[in-house]
CSV table of C-alpha atoms and ligand atoms in Angstrom, one decimal:
chain,number,residue,atom,x,y,z
C,104,MET,CA,-108.8,-203.7,89.7
C,105,LYS,CA,-106.9,-207.0,89.7
C,106,THR,CA,-103.2,-207.3,87.7
C,107,ALA,CA,-101.5,-209.9,85.5
C,108,ILE,CA,-99.1,-210.9,84.7
C,109,ILE,CA,-98.2,-212.7,81.0
C,110,THR,CA,-95.0,-213.7,80.2
C,111,GLY,CA,-94.9,-214.5,76.2
C,112,VAL,CA,-97.2,-211.9,75.1
C,113,THR,CA,-96.1,-211.5,71.8
C,114,GLY,CA,-97.3,-215.1,71.2
C,115,GLN,CA,-100.6,-216.7,69.8
C,116,ASP,CA,-102.0,-217.0,73.0
C,117,GLY,CA,-100.4,-213.8,75.5
C,118,SER,CA,-102.0,-211.6,74.0
C,119,TYR,CA,-105.5,-213.3,73.3
C,120,LEU,CA,-105.7,-214.1,77.1
C,121,SER,CA,-104.7,-209.8,77.2
C,122,ASP,CA,-107.5,-209.2,75.1
C,123,LEU,CA,-109.3,-211.2,77.0
C,124,LEU,CA,-108.6,-209.3,80.7
C,125,ILE,CA,-108.5,-205.9,79.6
C,126,ASP,CA,-112.4,-206.8,78.5
C,127,LYS,CA,-112.6,-208.5,82.5
C,128,GLY,CA,-111.1,-204.9,83.5
C,129,TYR,CA,-107.2,-205.6,84.2
C,130,LYS,CA,-104.2,-203.9,84.4
C,131,VAL,CA,-102.3,-206.7,82.8
C,132,ILE,CA,-98.7,-206.6,82.2
C,133,GLY,CA,-97.0,-208.5,79.7
C,134,THR,CA,-93.6,-209.4,79.1
C,135,TYR,CA,-91.4,-210.3,75.1
C,136,ARG,CA,-87.7,-210.6,75.1
C,137,ARG,CA,-85.8,-208.5,73.1
C,138,THR,CA,-84.6,-209.5,70.1
C,139,VAL,CA,-82.7,-207.7,67.4
C,140,SER,CA,-85.4,-208.1,65.1
C,141,ASP,CA,-87.4,-205.3,64.2
C,142,PHE,CA,-90.3,-204.3,67.3
C,143,GLU,CA,-92.9,-203.6,65.1
C,144,ASN,CA,-92.5,-207.6,63.9
C,145,LYS,CA,-92.4,-209.0,66.9
C,146,CYS,CA,-95.5,-206.9,68.8
C,147,GLN,CA,-98.0,-208.6,65.2
C,148,ASN,CA,-99.7,-209.5,67.8
C,149,ILE,CA,-100.7,-207.1,70.3
C,150,THR,CA,-100.2,-203.7,67.9
C,151,HIS,CA,-103.7,-202.8,69.4
C,152,LEU,CA,-102.7,-202.9,72.8
C,153,LEU,CA,-99.9,-200.9,72.6
C,154,ASP,CA,-102.0,-197.1,73.7
C,155,ASP,CA,-104.3,-199.1,76.0
C,156,GLY,CA,-104.0,-197.1,79.5
C,157,ASN,CA,-104.5,-201.6,80.8
C,158,PHE,CA,-101.5,-202.6,79.1
C,159,ILE,CA,-97.8,-201.9,80.0
C,160,LEU,CA,-95.5,-203.8,77.7
C,161,GLU,CA,-92.4,-204.8,80.6
C,162,GLU,CA,-89.0,-206.1,79.3
C,163,ALA,CA,-88.3,-209.4,80.3
C,164,ASP,CA,-86.6,-213.3,80.0
C,165,VAL,CA,-87.5,-216.0,81.6
C,166,THR,CA,-84.6,-218.0,81.9
C,167,ASP,CA,-83.0,-214.2,83.7
C,168,SER,CA,-85.6,-214.9,87.0
C,169,SER,CA,-84.0,-211.7,88.1
C,170,SER,CA,-86.1,-209.8,85.4
C,171,LEU,CA,-89.0,-212.9,87.2
C,172,TYR,CA,-88.1,-211.1,90.8
C,173,ARG,CA,-88.6,-208.2,89.4
C,174,LEU,CA,-91.6,-208.0,88.1
C,175,ILE,CA,-93.8,-209.6,90.6
C,176,SER,CA,-92.3,-207.4,93.4
C,177,GLU,CA,-92.9,-204.2,91.2
C,178,TYR,CA,-96.7,-205.1,90.8
C,179,GLN,CA,-97.8,-207.2,93.1
C,180,PRO,CA,-100.3,-209.1,90.8
C,181,ASP,CA,-103.4,-211.8,92.1
C,182,GLU,CA,-102.2,-213.4,88.3
C,183,TYR,CA,-99.5,-215.3,86.4
C,184,TYR,CA,-100.0,-216.8,83.5
C,185,ASN,CA,-96.7,-218.9,81.9
C,186,LEU,CA,-96.9,-218.7,78.8
C,187,ALA,CA,-93.3,-217.9,77.0
C,188,ALA,CA,-91.6,-221.4,75.9
C,189,GLN,CA,-89.7,-221.9,73.0
C,190,SER,CA,-93.4,-224.0,70.9
C,191,HIS,CA,-92.0,-225.7,68.3
C,192,VAL,CA,-91.6,-229.5,68.8
C,193,GLY,CA,-89.8,-229.7,65.8
C,194,THR,CA,-87.2,-226.6,66.7
C,195,SER,CA,-86.0,-228.2,70.3
C,196,PHE,CA,-85.0,-231.3,68.8
C,197,LYS,CA,-81.8,-228.8,67.4
C,198,THR,CA,-82.4,-226.5,70.4
C,199,PRO,CA,-82.9,-229.4,73.1
C,200,VAL,CA,-81.0,-227.0,75.6
C,201,SER,CA,-81.9,-224.2,76.3
C,202,THR,CA,-85.5,-225.2,75.2
C,203,THR,CA,-85.7,-226.5,79.0
C,204,GLU,CA,-84.6,-223.6,80.4
C,205,ILE,CA,-87.2,-222.3,79.1
C,206,ASN,CA,-90.0,-224.4,79.7
C,207,MET,CA,-88.7,-225.8,82.2
C,208,MET,CA,-86.8,-223.5,84.1
C,209,GLY,CA,-88.9,-220.5,83.9
C,210,CYS,CA,-92.0,-222.2,85.0
C,211,LEU,CA,-89.6,-223.3,88.8
C,212,TYR,CA,-88.4,-219.7,88.9
C,213,ALA,CA,-91.4,-217.9,88.4
C,214,LEU,CA,-92.7,-220.3,91.0
C,215,GLU,CA,-90.0,-219.2,93.4
C,216,ALA,CA,-90.3,-215.5,92.9
C,217,ILE,CA,-93.9,-216.2,93.6
C,218,ARG,CA,-93.3,-218.1,96.0
C,219,LEU,CA,-91.3,-215.8,98.2
C,220,GLN,CA,-92.3,-211.8,97.1
C,221,LYS,CA,-96.2,-212.8,96.8
C,222,PRO,CA,-97.6,-216.9,97.8
C,223,SER,CA,-100.8,-215.6,97.0
C,224,CYS,CA,-100.4,-214.4,93.8
C,225,LYS,CA,-102.1,-217.5,91.6
C,226,PHE,CA,-100.0,-219.1,89.0
C,227,TYR,CA,-101.2,-220.9,85.7
C,228,GLN,CA,-99.0,-222.9,84.1
C,229,ALA,CA,-99.1,-223.2,80.0
C,230,SER,CA,-99.2,-227.9,79.8
C,231,THR,CA,-98.8,-229.5,76.6
C,232,SER,CA,-101.1,-232.3,75.5
C,233,GLU,CA,-97.0,-233.2,73.8
C,234,MET,CA,-96.7,-234.7,77.7
C,235,PHE,CA,-98.9,-237.9,76.3
C,236,GLY,CA,-96.4,-238.4,73.1
C,237,ASP,CA,-96.5,-241.7,71.3
C,238,ASN,CA,-99.1,-242.8,74.0
C,239,THR,CA,-102.2,-243.1,71.7
C,240,GLN,CA,-104.9,-244.3,74.1
C,241,CYS,CA,-107.5,-242.1,73.1
C,242,PRO,CA,-108.8,-239.4,74.3
C,243,GLN,CA,-106.4,-238.6,76.3
C,244,GLY,CA,-106.9,-237.7,80.0
C,245,LEU,CA,-105.5,-236.6,83.2
C,246,ASP,CA,-105.3,-240.2,84.0
C,247,THR,CA,-103.8,-241.2,81.0
C,248,HIS,CA,-100.4,-242.3,81.5
C,249,PHE,CA,-97.2,-239.2,80.0
C,250,SER,CA,-95.1,-241.1,77.4
C,251,PRO,CA,-92.8,-237.5,75.8
C,252,VAL,CA,-91.1,-238.1,72.4
C,253,SER,CA,-89.3,-234.9,71.9
C,254,PRO,CA,-87.5,-232.3,74.0
C,255,TYR,CA,-90.0,-229.9,74.3
C,256,ALA,CA,-92.8,-232.9,75.6
C,257,CYS,CA,-89.3,-233.5,78.3
C,258,ALA,CA,-89.0,-229.9,79.7
C,259,LYS,CA,-93.1,-228.9,80.0
C,260,LEU,CA,-93.7,-233.0,82.2
C,261,ALA,CA,-90.8,-231.5,85.0
C,262,ALA,CA,-92.2,-228.3,85.2
C,263,HIS,CA,-96.7,-229.7,85.0
C,264,HIS,CA,-94.6,-231.6,88.1
C,265,MET,CA,-93.3,-228.5,89.7
C,266,VAL,CA,-96.7,-227.0,89.5
C,267,SER,CA,-97.8,-230.3,91.6
C,268,THR,CA,-95.0,-230.1,94.1
C,269,TYR,CA,-95.0,-226.5,94.2
C,270,ARG,CA,-99.0,-226.4,95.3
C,271,LYS,CA,-99.2,-229.1,97.0
C,272,SER,CA,-96.2,-228.8,99.4
C,273,TYR,CA,-96.7,-224.6,99.9
C,274,GLY,CA,-100.5,-224.7,99.4
C,275,ILE,CA,-99.2,-221.7,96.2
C,276,TYR,CA,-102.3,-221.8,94.1
C,277,ALA,CA,-101.0,-223.3,90.9
C,278,CYS,CA,-102.7,-224.5,87.9
C,279,SER,CA,-101.3,-227.0,85.3
C,280,GLY,CA,-103.8,-226.5,82.6
C,281,ILE,CA,-103.3,-229.2,79.6
C,282,LEU,CA,-103.7,-227.6,76.6
C,283,PHE,CA,-104.8,-229.4,73.4
C,284,ASN,CA,-103.1,-228.0,70.1
C,285,HIS,CA,-105.0,-224.3,69.6
C,286,GLU,CA,-104.8,-221.9,66.2
C,287,SER,CA,-106.0,-218.8,65.7
C,288,PRO,CA,-105.2,-215.9,62.2
C,289,ARG,CA,-102.3,-215.2,65.6
C,290,ARG,CA,-100.6,-218.2,65.1
C,291,GLY,CA,-97.4,-218.5,64.1
C,292,GLU,CA,-95.9,-219.2,60.5
C,293,ASN,CA,-94.3,-221.9,60.8
C,294,PHE,CA,-96.4,-224.0,62.5
C,295,VAL,CA,-98.8,-226.4,60.5
C,296,THR,CA,-101.8,-224.5,59.8
C,297,ARG,CA,-100.9,-221.0,59.3
C,298,LYS,CA,-98.4,-222.6,57.3
C,299,ILE,CA,-100.8,-224.5,54.8
C,300,THR,CA,-103.4,-220.5,54.8
C,301,LYS,CA,-100.7,-218.8,54.6
C,302,ALA,CA,-99.4,-220.8,51.3
C,303,ALA,CA,-102.8,-221.5,50.3
C,304,ALA,CA,-103.8,-217.7,50.0
C,305,ARG,CA,-100.4,-216.8,48.3
C,306,ILE,CA,-101.2,-219.4,45.4
C,307,LYS,CA,-104.6,-218.4,45.0
C,308,LEU,CA,-102.8,-215.1,44.8
C,309,GLY,CA,-100.5,-216.2,42.1
C,310,LEU,CA,-97.4,-215.3,44.9
C,311,GLN,CA,-96.1,-218.8,45.8
C,312,ASP,CA,-96.3,-222.2,44.0
C,313,GLU,CA,-95.8,-225.4,46.2
C,314,LEU,CA,-96.0,-225.7,50.0
C,315,ARG,CA,-93.9,-228.6,51.0
C,316,LEU,CA,-94.9,-230.3,54.4
C,317,GLY,CA,-93.5,-233.5,55.5
C,318,ASN,CA,-95.5,-236.1,57.8
C,319,LEU,CA,-99.8,-235.1,56.8
C,320,SER,CA,-100.6,-238.3,58.2
C,321,ALA,CA,-100.1,-237.3,62.3
C,322,GLN,CA,-103.4,-236.6,63.8
C,323,ARG,CA,-104.8,-233.3,66.2
C,324,ASP,CA,-107.1,-231.9,68.7
C,325,TRP,CA,-107.1,-228.6,67.1
C,326,GLY,CA,-109.5,-225.5,68.9
C,327,HIS,CA,-109.6,-222.2,68.5
C,328,ALA,CA,-107.0,-219.7,71.3
C,329,ALA,CA,-109.9,-217.2,71.9
C,330,ASP,CA,-111.7,-220.2,72.9
C,331,TYR,CA,-108.9,-221.1,75.2
C,332,VAL,CA,-107.7,-219.2,76.5
C,333,LYS,CA,-110.7,-218.6,78.2
C,334,GLY,CA,-110.6,-221.6,79.3
C,335,MET,CA,-106.5,-220.5,81.6
C,336,TRP,CA,-109.1,-217.1,83.2
C,337,MET,CA,-111.6,-220.1,84.0
C,338,MET,CA,-108.6,-222.2,85.7
C,339,LEU,CA,-107.8,-219.6,87.9
C,340,GLN,CA,-111.3,-218.9,88.4
C,341,HIS,CA,-112.1,-221.3,91.0
C,342,GLU,CA,-111.2,-221.8,94.3
C,343,VAL,CA,-109.4,-225.1,94.7
C,344,ALA,CA,-106.4,-225.7,92.5
C,345,ASP,CA,-106.6,-228.3,90.3
C,346,ASP,CA,-105.4,-229.3,86.8
C,347,TYR,CA,-107.1,-229.5,83.2
C,348,VAL,CA,-107.1,-230.9,79.5
C,349,LEU,CA,-108.9,-228.0,77.3
C,350,ALA,CA,-109.5,-230.3,73.9
C,351,THR,CA,-112.1,-230.0,71.7
C,352,GLY,CA,-113.3,-234.0,71.8
C,353,LYS,CA,-112.4,-234.0,68.3
C,354,THR,CA,-109.6,-235.5,66.1
C,355,ASN,CA,-107.6,-234.6,62.7
C,356,SER,CA,-105.1,-235.0,60.5
C,357,VAL,CA,-103.5,-232.6,58.8
C,358,GLN,CA,-103.8,-234.0,55.9
C,359,GLU,CA,-107.2,-233.6,56.3
C,360,PHE,CA,-106.3,-230.3,57.7
C,361,LEU,CA,-104.9,-229.2,54.3
C,362,GLU,CA,-108.0,-231.5,52.3
C,363,TYR,CA,-110.5,-229.1,54.1
C,364,VAL,CA,-108.4,-225.6,52.9
C,365,PHE,CA,-107.4,-226.4,49.7
C,366,ASP,CA,-110.8,-227.2,48.6
C,367,TYR,CA,-112.3,-224.3,50.3
C,368,ALA,CA,-109.5,-222.5,48.4
C,369,GLY,CA,-110.2,-223.6,45.0
C,370,LEU,CA,-107.1,-225.1,44.5
C,371,ASP,CA,-105.8,-229.1,43.6
C,372,ILE,CA,-103.0,-230.1,46.4
C,373,LYS,CA,-101.4,-232.7,43.8
C,374,ASP,CA,-100.7,-229.4,41.3
C,375,HIS,CA,-98.7,-228.1,44.6
C,376,VAL,CA,-98.1,-230.0,47.8
C,377,VAL,CA,-94.7,-231.8,47.8
C,378,ILE,CA,-93.5,-233.9,50.6
C,379,ASP,CA,-90.4,-233.3,51.8
C,380,PRO,CA,-88.6,-235.2,54.6
C,381,LYS,CA,-86.4,-232.2,55.7
C,382,PHE,CA,-89.8,-231.1,57.4
C,383,TYR,CA,-90.2,-234.7,59.6
C,384,ARG,CA,-89.4,-235.0,63.3
C,385,PRO,CA,-87.1,-237.4,64.9
C,386,CYS,CA,-90.1,-238.8,67.4
C,387,GLU,CA,-93.6,-237.9,66.0
C,388,VAL,CA,-97.1,-237.5,67.9
C,389,PRO,CA,-98.9,-240.0,66.1
C,390,LYS,CA,-102.6,-238.8,67.7
C,391,LEU,CA,-103.9,-236.4,69.7
C,392,TRP,CA,-107.6,-236.5,71.0
C,393,GLY,CA,-108.5,-234.6,74.0
C,394,ASP,CA,-111.5,-235.2,76.0
C,395,PRO,CA,-112.7,-231.3,77.4
C,396,SER,CA,-115.1,-233.6,80.2
C,397,LYS,CA,-113.5,-232.5,83.3
C,398,MET,CA,-113.6,-228.5,82.1
C,399,MET,CA,-116.9,-228.8,80.9
C,400,LYS,CA,-118.3,-230.2,84.1
C,401,THR,CA,-116.4,-229.0,86.5
C,402,LEU,CA,-115.9,-225.0,85.1
C,403,GLY,CA,-118.7,-224.4,82.3
C,404,TRP,CA,-116.7,-224.3,79.5
C,405,VAL,CA,-117.6,-224.8,76.2
C,406,PRO,CA,-115.4,-224.3,72.7
C,407,GLU,CA,-117.4,-221.9,70.3
C,408,TYR,CA,-116.0,-222.4,67.4
C,409,ASP,CA,-115.0,-226.0,66.0
C,410,PHE,CA,-112.7,-227.3,63.2
C,411,GLU,CA,-113.6,-225.7,59.4
C,412,GLU,CA,-114.7,-223.0,61.2
C,413,LEU,CA,-110.8,-221.9,62.2
C,414,ALA,CA,-109.5,-223.1,59.5
C,415,MET,CA,-111.8,-220.8,57.3
C,416,GLU,CA,-110.5,-217.4,59.3
C,417,MET,CA,-107.3,-218.5,58.8
C,418,TYR,CA,-107.1,-218.9,55.4
C,419,GLU,CA,-109.3,-215.8,54.8
C,420,GLN,CA,-107.2,-213.8,57.0
C,421,ASP,CA,-103.7,-214.7,55.8
C,422,LEU,CA,-105.7,-213.6,52.3
C,423,LYS,CA,-106.9,-210.8,53.2
C,424,LYS,CA,-103.0,-210.1,54.7
C,425,GLN,CA,-100.7,-211.6,51.3
C,426,TYR,CA,-103.7,-209.5,49.2
C,427,PHE,CA,-103.3,-206.4,51.7
C,428,LYS,CA,-99.7,-207.0,51.2
C,429,LEU,CA,-100.3,-207.2,47.5
C,430,ASN,CA,-101.9,-203.5,46.7
C,431,LYS,CA,-98.9,-202.4,48.5
C,432,THR,CA,-96.2,-203.1,46.9
C,433,ILE,CA,-98.2,-202.5,43.7
C,434,ASP,CA,-98.9,-198.6,45.2
C,435,SER,CA,-95.0,-198.2,46.0
C,436,ASN,CA,-94.4,-200.0,41.9
C,437,VAL,CA,-96.5,-197.2,40.2
H,64,NAP,P1,-96.2,-219.1,70.6
H,64,NAP,O1,-96.8,-217.9,70.2
H,64,NAP,O2,-95.3,-219.2,70.2
H,64,NAP,O3,-95.1,-217.3,71.8
H,64,NAP,C1,-94.6,-217.8,72.9
H,64,NAP,C2,-93.6,-216.8,73.4
H,64,NAP,O4,-92.9,-217.1,74.9
H,64,NAP,C3,-93.1,-215.5,72.5
H,64,NAP,O5,-94.5,-214.3,72.6
H,64,NAP,C4,-91.6,-215.8,72.8
H,64,NAP,O6,-91.0,-214.4,72.2
H,64,NAP,C5,-92.0,-215.2,74.3
H,64,NAP,N1,-90.7,-216.7,74.4
H,64,NAP,C6,-89.7,-217.2,74.8
H,64,NAP,N2,-88.9,-217.5,74.9
H,64,NAP,C7,-88.4,-216.9,76.1
H,64,NAP,C8,-87.7,-216.3,76.9
H,64,NAP,N3,-87.0,-217.4,76.7
H,64,NAP,N4,-88.3,-215.7,77.7
H,64,NAP,C9,-89.1,-214.1,77.8
H,64,NAP,N5,-89.9,-215.0,76.6
H,64,NAP,C10,-90.1,-216.2,75.6
H,64,NAP,O7,-96.9,-220.1,71.8
H,64,NAP,P2,-98.2,-220.1,71.8
H,64,NAP,O8,-99.2,-220.9,70.8
H,64,NAP,O9,-98.9,-218.0,71.9
H,64,NAP,O10,-98.2,-220.1,73.7
H,64,NAP,C11,-98.4,-220.7,74.5
H,64,NAP,C12,-98.1,-221.2,75.7
H,64,NAP,O11,-98.9,-222.2,75.2
H,64,NAP,C13,-96.4,-221.8,74.9
H,64,NAP,O12,-95.7,-222.1,76.7
H,64,NAP,C14,-96.9,-222.9,74.6
H,64,NAP,O13,-95.5,-223.9,74.6
H,64,NAP,C15,-98.3,-223.6,75.3
H,64,NAP,N6,-98.9,-225.0,74.8
H,64,NAP,C16,-99.9,-223.9,73.1
H,64,NAP,C17,-100.7,-225.4,72.3
H,64,NAP,C18,-100.5,-224.4,71.4
H,64,NAP,O14,-101.4,-225.2,70.5
H,64,NAP,N7,-100.6,-222.9,71.3
H,64,NAP,C19,-100.6,-226.3,73.6
H,64,NAP,C20,-100.2,-226.6,74.9
H,64,NAP,C21,-99.2,-225.7,74.6
H,64,NAP,P3,-90.0,-214.5,71.7
H,64,NAP,O15,-90.9,-214.0,69.9
H,64,NAP,O16,-88.7,-213.3,71.9
H,64,NAP,O17,-89.1,-216.0,70.9
H,65,G4F,O1,-98.1,-227.6,63.7
H,65,G4F,P1,-96.9,-228.5,64.4
H,65,G4F,O2,-95.8,-228.1,64.9
H,65,G4F,O3,-98.1,-228.4,65.7
H,65,G4F,P2,-97.3,-230.0,66.8
H,65,G4F,O4,-95.8,-231.0,66.6
H,65,G4F,O5,-98.1,-230.2,67.0
H,65,G4F,O6,-96.9,-229.2,68.7
H,65,G4F,C1,-98.1,-227.2,68.9
H,65,G4F,O7,-99.5,-228.3,69.6
H,65,G4F,C2,-98.1,-228.6,70.5
H,65,G4F,C3,-99.5,-229.1,71.2
H,65,G4F,O8,-100.1,-230.4,71.0
H,65,G4F,C4,-97.5,-228.5,71.2
H,65,G4F,F1,-97.4,-228.0,72.8
H,65,G4F,C5,-96.9,-227.1,70.4
H,65,G4F,O9,-96.1,-226.6,71.7
H,65,G4F,C6,-97.3,-226.3,69.5
H,65,G4F,O10,-98.6,-225.6,69.5
H,65,G4F,O11,-97.3,-229.9,64.2
H,65,G4F,C7,-98.0,-230.4,64.2
H,65,G4F,C8,-98.1,-232.3,63.0
H,65,G4F,C9,-97.1,-232.1,63.9
H,65,G4F,O12,-97.9,-234.7,63.7
H,65,G4F,C10,-95.6,-232.2,62.5
H,65,G4F,O13,-94.9,-233.3,62.2
H,65,G4F,O14,-98.4,-231.9,62.4
H,65,G4F,C11,-96.8,-231.9,61.3
H,65,G4F,N1,-96.3,-231.5,60.1
H,65,G4F,C12,-96.0,-232.3,58.5
H,65,G4F,N2,-95.2,-231.3,58.4
H,65,G4F,C13,-95.8,-230.8,60.1
H,65,G4F,C14,-95.5,-230.1,58.7
H,65,G4F,N3,-95.0,-229.3,61.5
H,65,G4F,C15,-95.0,-228.6,61.1
H,65,G4F,N4,-94.5,-227.4,62.2
H,65,G4F,N5,-94.1,-228.2,60.0
H,65,G4F,C16,-94.7,-229.0,58.8
H,65,G4F,O15,-94.3,-228.6,57.4
């Protein structure tokens, strides 16, 4: 039985990757960070795993290197997936220092702990298309020049270079997956896709009337998280460690995502959507459109979801959740 450590297991990707690895017969050590907010809410993406005998939840903070040393020494993992991050680009402008500590140093601490304690452990780094920043040469791939324009992307780029440095210098099996945007019903509620599907569901049920958004012209290459975690795992099963791009090879604007969801829900954007400059960023990434050809040719990765299926699933799940909440409130009032 293989053992894998997944940092950031309560997040979107951590939860889907846990599902996949447990299905493949792994023992998964998932790490979470204690906060004062309630445990149940924090663990909503992994509630279904908490009683699984092959899933162990461990407390760790990736900026506390001792916690990573402890985990690696205790569990001697075969694979380590570094997914923990302050992953919101807008927030990184407000918390640049802690974002850099988590997103850059968190990666370096893990690489050092692996080098010193279990050098045969394979390492996956969650790199990002945000590293292409304002370079709109499309489609973006492994030869595209990086041009980060946020503290988030700068920290991720430093970590990205650290991964190849450890691979070349110490022979550690370390891969970076440069992942374009991927979403799902488990997506954090302050990312634009989920913000839209949740608001559309609430408007439909009469629970909300207005949706305030920022820049609608930005374009993103949007895929489904379930497809992307398969890609992460595939990268660590190849004979040699390398870097890859994961993307759908298509791009859509935020406006198009919004239109699709509102049309599907039978709502009129003009009646509900307000542009609020509060959601503009000091610097924007205008267009992301990835080239996943290496991933497809070398590892045989093929995404199963398309843009419409993704948007529809997110809206339908949000509608179900909001409907359930509404009925619970009505029940408790009668
Ligand atoms: P997410 O839902 O925001 O999850 C991030 C996880 O990291 C959360 O569980 C968070 O826990 C945890 N975390 C934050 N700071 C931590 C710390 N100091 N120590 C330990 N855990 C910490 O992100 P995601 O969408 O799953 O993305 C996973 C990774 O892929 C991230 O590294 C992200 O930057 C990267 N990525 C994502 C995308 C995408 O489109 N989703 C694309 C490219 C790259 P808390 O609840 O405690 O904050
Ligand atoms: O959903 P977003 O916040 O995602 P963003 O900035 O593209 O970052 C995500 O994808 C990256 C990969 O490319 C990851 F590395 C990163 O961790 C994260 O998962 O914003 C998408 C676009 C942006 O252009 C933003 O300005 O939507 C625009 N937007 C317009 N109104 C909004 C809003 N974004 C948010 N979050 N909230 C709004 O109200």
